[in-house]
Coordinates of C-alpha atoms and ligand atoms in Angstrom, one line a residue:
X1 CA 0.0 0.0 0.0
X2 CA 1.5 3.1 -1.3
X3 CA -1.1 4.6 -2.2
X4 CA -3.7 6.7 0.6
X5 CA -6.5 3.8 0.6
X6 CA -10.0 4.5 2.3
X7 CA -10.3 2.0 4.8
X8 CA -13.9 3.2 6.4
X9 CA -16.2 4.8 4.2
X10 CA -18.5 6.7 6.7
X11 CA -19.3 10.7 7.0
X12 CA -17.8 11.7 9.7
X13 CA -18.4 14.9 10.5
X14 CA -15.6 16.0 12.7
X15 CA -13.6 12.6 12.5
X16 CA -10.6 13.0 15.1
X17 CA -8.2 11.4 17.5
X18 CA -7.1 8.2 16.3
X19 CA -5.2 5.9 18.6
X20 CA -3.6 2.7 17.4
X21 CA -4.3 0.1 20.8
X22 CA -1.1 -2.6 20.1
X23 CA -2.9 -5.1 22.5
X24 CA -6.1 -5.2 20.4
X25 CA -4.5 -4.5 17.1
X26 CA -7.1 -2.1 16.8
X27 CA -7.7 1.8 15.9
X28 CA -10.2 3.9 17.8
X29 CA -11.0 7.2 16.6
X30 CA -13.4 9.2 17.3
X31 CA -16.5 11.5 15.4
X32 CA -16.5 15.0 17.7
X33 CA -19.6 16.2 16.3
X34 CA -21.6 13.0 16.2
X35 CA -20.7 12.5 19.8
X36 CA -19.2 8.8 18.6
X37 CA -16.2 6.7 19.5
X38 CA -15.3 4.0 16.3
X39 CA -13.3 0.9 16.4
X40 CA -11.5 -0.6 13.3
X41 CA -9.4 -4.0 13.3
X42 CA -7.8 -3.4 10.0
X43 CA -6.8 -7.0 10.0
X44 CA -10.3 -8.2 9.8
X45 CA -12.3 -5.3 8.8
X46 CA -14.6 -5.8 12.4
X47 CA -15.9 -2.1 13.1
X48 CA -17.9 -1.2 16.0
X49 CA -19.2 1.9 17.4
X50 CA -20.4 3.7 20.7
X51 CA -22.5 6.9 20.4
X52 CA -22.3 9.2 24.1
X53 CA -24.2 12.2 25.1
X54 CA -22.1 14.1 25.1
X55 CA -18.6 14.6 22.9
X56 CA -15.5 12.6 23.5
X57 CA -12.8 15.2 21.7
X58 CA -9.7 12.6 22.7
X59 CA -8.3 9.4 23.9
X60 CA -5.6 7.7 25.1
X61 CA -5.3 4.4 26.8
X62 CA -4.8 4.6 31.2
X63 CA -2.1 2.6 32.8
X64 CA -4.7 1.7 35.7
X65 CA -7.3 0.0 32.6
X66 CA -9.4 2.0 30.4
X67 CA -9.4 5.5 28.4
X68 CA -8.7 9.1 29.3
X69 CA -10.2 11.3 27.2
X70 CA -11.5 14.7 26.8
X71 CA -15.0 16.0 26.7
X72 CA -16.4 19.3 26.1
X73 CA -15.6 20.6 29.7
X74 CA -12.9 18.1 31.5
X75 CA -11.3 15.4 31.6
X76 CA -12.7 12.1 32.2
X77 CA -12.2 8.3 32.4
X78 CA -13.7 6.4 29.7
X79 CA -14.7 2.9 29.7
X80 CA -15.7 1.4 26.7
X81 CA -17.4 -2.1 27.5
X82 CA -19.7 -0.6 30.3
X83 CA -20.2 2.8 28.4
X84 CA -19.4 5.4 31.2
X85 CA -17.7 8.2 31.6
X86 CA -16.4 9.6 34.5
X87 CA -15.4 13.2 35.8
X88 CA -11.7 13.5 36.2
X89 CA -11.5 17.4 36.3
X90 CA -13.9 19.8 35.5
X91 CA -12.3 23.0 33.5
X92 CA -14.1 26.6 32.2
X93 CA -17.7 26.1 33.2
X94 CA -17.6 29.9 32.7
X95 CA -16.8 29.9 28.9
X96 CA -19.9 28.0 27.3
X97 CA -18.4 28.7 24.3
X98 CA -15.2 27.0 24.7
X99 CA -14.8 23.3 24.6
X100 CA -11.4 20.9 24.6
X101 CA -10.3 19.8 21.8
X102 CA -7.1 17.7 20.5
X103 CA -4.8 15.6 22.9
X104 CA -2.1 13.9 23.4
X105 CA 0.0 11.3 26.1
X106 CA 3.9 12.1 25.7
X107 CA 6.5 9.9 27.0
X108 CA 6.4 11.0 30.8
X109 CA 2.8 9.4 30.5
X110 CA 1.4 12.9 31.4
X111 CA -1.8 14.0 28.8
X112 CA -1.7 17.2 27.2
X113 CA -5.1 18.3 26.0
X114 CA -6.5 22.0 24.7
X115 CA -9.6 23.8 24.5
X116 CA -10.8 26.2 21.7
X117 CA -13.2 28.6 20.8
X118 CA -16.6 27.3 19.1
X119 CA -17.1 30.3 17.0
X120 CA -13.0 30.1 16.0
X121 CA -12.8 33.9 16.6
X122 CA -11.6 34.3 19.9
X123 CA -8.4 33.7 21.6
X124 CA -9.9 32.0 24.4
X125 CA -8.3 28.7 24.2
X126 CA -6.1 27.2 26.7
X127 CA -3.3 24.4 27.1
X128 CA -3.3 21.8 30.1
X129 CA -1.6 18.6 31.3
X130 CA -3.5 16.0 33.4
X131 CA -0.3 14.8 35.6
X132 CA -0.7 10.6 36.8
X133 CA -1.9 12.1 39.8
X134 CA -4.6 13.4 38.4
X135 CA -3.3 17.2 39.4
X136 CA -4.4 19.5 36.4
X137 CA -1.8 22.5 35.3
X138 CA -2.6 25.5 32.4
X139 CA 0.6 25.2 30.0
X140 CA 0.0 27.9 27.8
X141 CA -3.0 30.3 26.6
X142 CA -4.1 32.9 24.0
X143 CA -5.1 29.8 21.6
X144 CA -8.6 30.6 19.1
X145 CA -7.8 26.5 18.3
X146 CA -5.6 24.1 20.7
X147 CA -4.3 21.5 18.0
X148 CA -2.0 18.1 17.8
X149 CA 0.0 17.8 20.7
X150 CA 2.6 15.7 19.5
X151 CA 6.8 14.8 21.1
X152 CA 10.0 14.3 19.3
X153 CA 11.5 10.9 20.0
X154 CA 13.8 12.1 23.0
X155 CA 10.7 13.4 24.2
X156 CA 12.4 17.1 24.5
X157 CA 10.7 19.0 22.0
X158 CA 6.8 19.4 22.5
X159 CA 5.1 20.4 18.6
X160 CA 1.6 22.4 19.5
X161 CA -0.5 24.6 17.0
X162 CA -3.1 27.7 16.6
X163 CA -4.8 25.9 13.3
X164 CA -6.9 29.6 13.2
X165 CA -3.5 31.4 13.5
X166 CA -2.2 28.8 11.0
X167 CA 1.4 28.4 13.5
X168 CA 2.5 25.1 14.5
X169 CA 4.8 26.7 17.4
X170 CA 7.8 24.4 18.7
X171 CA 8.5 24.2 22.8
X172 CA 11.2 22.7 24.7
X173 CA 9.7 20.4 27.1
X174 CA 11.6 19.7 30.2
X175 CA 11.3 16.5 32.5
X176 CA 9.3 17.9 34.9
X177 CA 6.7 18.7 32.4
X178 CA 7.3 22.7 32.1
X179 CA 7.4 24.0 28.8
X180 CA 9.7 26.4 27.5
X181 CA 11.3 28.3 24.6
X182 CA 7.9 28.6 22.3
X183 CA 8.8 29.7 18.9
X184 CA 6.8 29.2 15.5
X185 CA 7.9 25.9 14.0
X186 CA 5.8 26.7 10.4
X187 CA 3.4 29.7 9.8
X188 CA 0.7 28.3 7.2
X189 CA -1.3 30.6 5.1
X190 CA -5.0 29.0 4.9
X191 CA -5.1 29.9 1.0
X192 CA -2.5 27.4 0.5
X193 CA -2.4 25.1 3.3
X194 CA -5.0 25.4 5.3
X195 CA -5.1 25.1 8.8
X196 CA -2.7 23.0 10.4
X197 CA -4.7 20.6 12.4
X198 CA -3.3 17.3 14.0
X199 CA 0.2 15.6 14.3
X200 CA 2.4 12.9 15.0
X201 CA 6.1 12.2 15.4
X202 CA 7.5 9.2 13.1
X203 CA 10.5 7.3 14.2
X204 CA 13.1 9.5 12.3
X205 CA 11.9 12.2 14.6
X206 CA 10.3 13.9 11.4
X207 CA 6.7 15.4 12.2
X208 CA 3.6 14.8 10.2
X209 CA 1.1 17.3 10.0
X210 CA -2.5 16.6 8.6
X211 CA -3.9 20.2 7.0
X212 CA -7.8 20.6 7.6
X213 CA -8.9 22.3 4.3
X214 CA -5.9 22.0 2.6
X215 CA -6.3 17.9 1.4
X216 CA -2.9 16.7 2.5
X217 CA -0.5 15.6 5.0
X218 CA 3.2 16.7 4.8
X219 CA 6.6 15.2 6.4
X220 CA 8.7 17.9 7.9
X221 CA 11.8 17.6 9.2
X222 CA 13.0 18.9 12.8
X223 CA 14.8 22.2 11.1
X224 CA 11.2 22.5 9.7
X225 CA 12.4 21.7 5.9
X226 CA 9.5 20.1 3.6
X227 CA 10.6 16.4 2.8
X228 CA 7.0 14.7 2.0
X229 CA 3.4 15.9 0.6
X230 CA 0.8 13.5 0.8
X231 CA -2.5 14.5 -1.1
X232 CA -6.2 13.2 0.2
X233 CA -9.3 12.7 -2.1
X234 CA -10.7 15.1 0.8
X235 CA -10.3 18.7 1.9
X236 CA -10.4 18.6 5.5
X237 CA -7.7 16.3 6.7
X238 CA -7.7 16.0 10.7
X239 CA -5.1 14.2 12.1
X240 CA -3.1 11.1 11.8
X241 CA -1.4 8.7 13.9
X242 CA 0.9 5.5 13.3
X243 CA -0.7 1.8 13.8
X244 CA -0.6 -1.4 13.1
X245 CA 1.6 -4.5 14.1
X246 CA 4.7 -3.3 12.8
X247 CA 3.8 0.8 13.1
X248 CA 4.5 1.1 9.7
X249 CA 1.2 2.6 8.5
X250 CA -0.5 6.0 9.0
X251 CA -3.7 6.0 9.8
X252 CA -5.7 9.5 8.8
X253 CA -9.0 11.1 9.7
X254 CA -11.1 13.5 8.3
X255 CA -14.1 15.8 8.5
X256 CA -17.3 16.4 6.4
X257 CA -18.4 19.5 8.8
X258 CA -19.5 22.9 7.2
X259 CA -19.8 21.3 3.3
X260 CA -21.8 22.2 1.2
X261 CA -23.8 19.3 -1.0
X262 CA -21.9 20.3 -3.8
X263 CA -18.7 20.2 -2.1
X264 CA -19.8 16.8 -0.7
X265 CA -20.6 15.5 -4.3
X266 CA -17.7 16.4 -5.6
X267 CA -15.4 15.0 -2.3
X268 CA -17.8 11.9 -1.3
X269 CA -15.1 10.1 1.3
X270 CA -14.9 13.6 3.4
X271 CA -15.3 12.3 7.0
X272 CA -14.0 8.7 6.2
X273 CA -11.2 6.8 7.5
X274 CA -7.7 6.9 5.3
X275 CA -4.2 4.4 5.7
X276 CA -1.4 4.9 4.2
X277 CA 2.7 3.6 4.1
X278 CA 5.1 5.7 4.4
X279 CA 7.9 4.1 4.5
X280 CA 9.0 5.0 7.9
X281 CA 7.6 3.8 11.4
X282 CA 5.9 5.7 13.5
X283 CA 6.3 5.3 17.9
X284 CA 4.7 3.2 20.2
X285 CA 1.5 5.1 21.5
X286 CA 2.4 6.0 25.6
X287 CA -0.2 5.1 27.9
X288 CA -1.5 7.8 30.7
X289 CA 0.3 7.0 33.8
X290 CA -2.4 7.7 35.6
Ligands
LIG1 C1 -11.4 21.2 15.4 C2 -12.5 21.8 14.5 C3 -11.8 22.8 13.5 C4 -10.7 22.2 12.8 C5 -10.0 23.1 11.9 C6 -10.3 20.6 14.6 O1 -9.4 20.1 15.4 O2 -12.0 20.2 16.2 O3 -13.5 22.3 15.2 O4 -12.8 23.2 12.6 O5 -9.8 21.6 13.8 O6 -9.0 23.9 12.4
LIG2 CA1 -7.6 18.2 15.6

């Protein structure tokens, strides 16, 4: 497979977070908008699918069994065969129009997870990391979209973005878990590129960054250089993440949201499920420590 394949045909609206699980051989990813969580055993082809009441935004797998995640206002645990969700930590009751967004686990096994504005005018959007002790800190502010949280392989650099802002900003991430030393790692002009939207770290430390509206994925390398452009049958091109058995293949969301049925005619997979081979491995996926 060198080609981008469709691997779930589906609408997703606001398709998002995808998490390759090693034990089960198995992607989750989930549909923000349509409040779902979907399962995929590329092996087999067995989907499944959980709808909530309310969002699930991200995911990662807990040390102590089950999900974290992220839903509209906190952080909760998730648990898939019973279908609960749990508060964790509650977080900006006072800004109905905020909600969290994109996150990530970095190799510390703390979660890093952002919120963003509704609208996508204001810069109301904040940065946090849920320690394993379940102690919540604010990382960094002033965001209209929190995007991608995704570590180089020494786990030293910390990759986060502004998709409205169009920056992908770089941060040195200490061991402790402060950030420091933001700078802009690409500015993207939406005309061109659109927005950058989610990320992930392959094995030769290069960074992959999936471009909603702008129908492609591109490779870039840690001095920010342009090495790979990957084009989607799709405009808005979420996130991506690296899965199966040998982590060789990316696996690639996308979003249907806000297109018109023209649009949607002439780009019928927007909101399915893409895979594609690289040629490079990605990392193991850490697990919240918590
Ligand atoms: C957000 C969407 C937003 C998109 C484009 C996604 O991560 O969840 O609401 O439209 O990024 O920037
Ligand atoms: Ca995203």
């Amino acid at each position: 497979m060198s080609e981008v394949t469709c691997i779930w045909q589906i609408q997703a609206l606001l398709g998002e977070g995808p998490l390759w699980v090693a034990a089960e051989k198995a992607l989750y990813w989930v549909d923000i908008l349509n409040r779902q969580v979907h399962r995929l055993e590329p092996a087999s082809g067995q989907k499944r699918s959980w709808t909530f009441a309310e969002s699930i935004t991200s995911l990662a797998l807990r040390e102590s069994g089950g999900f974290v995640g992220t839903v509209p206002h906190g952080f909760v645990a998730i648990d898939l065969k019973a279908g609960t969700i749990d508060p964790i930590v509650t977080v900006e009751t006072d800004l109905p129009n905020n909600r969290f967004n994109d996150g990530k686990v970095d190799s510390n096994g703390r979660f890093w997870a952002g919120t963003m504005d509704k609208q996508e005018k204001e810069a109301t959007g904040t940065l946090y990391r849920l320690d394993p002790d379940l102690s919540l800190h604010v990382m960094d502010q002033d965001y209209i979209i929190t995007n991608g949280p995704a570590f180089s392989v020494d786990g030293k650099t910390m990759y986060h973005n502004d998709s409205i802002k169009g920056l992908v900003y770089a941060f040195d991430l200490q061991d402790d878990g402060m950030l420091g030393g933001k700078r802009p790692f690409q500015q993207l002009t939406f005309a061109i590129n659109g927005a950058p939207d989610g990320m992930t770290v392959d094995s030769e430390n290069c960074l992959w960054l999936a471009h909603y509206g702008g129908a492609r994925l591109t490779r870039f390398a840690p001095t920010g250089e342009i090495l790979e452009e990957v084009s989607l049958p799709v405009p808005n091109v979420t996130s991506c993440t690296f899965g199966g058995p040998d982590l060789d293949t990316l696996y690639i969301t996308t979003a249907s949201q806000n297109m018109s049925a023209a649009e949607l005619e002439k780009h019928p997979l927007s909101g399915s499920l893409f895979a594609y081979k690289p040629g490079v491995k990605g990392l193991p996926t850490p697990h919240f420590a918590g």
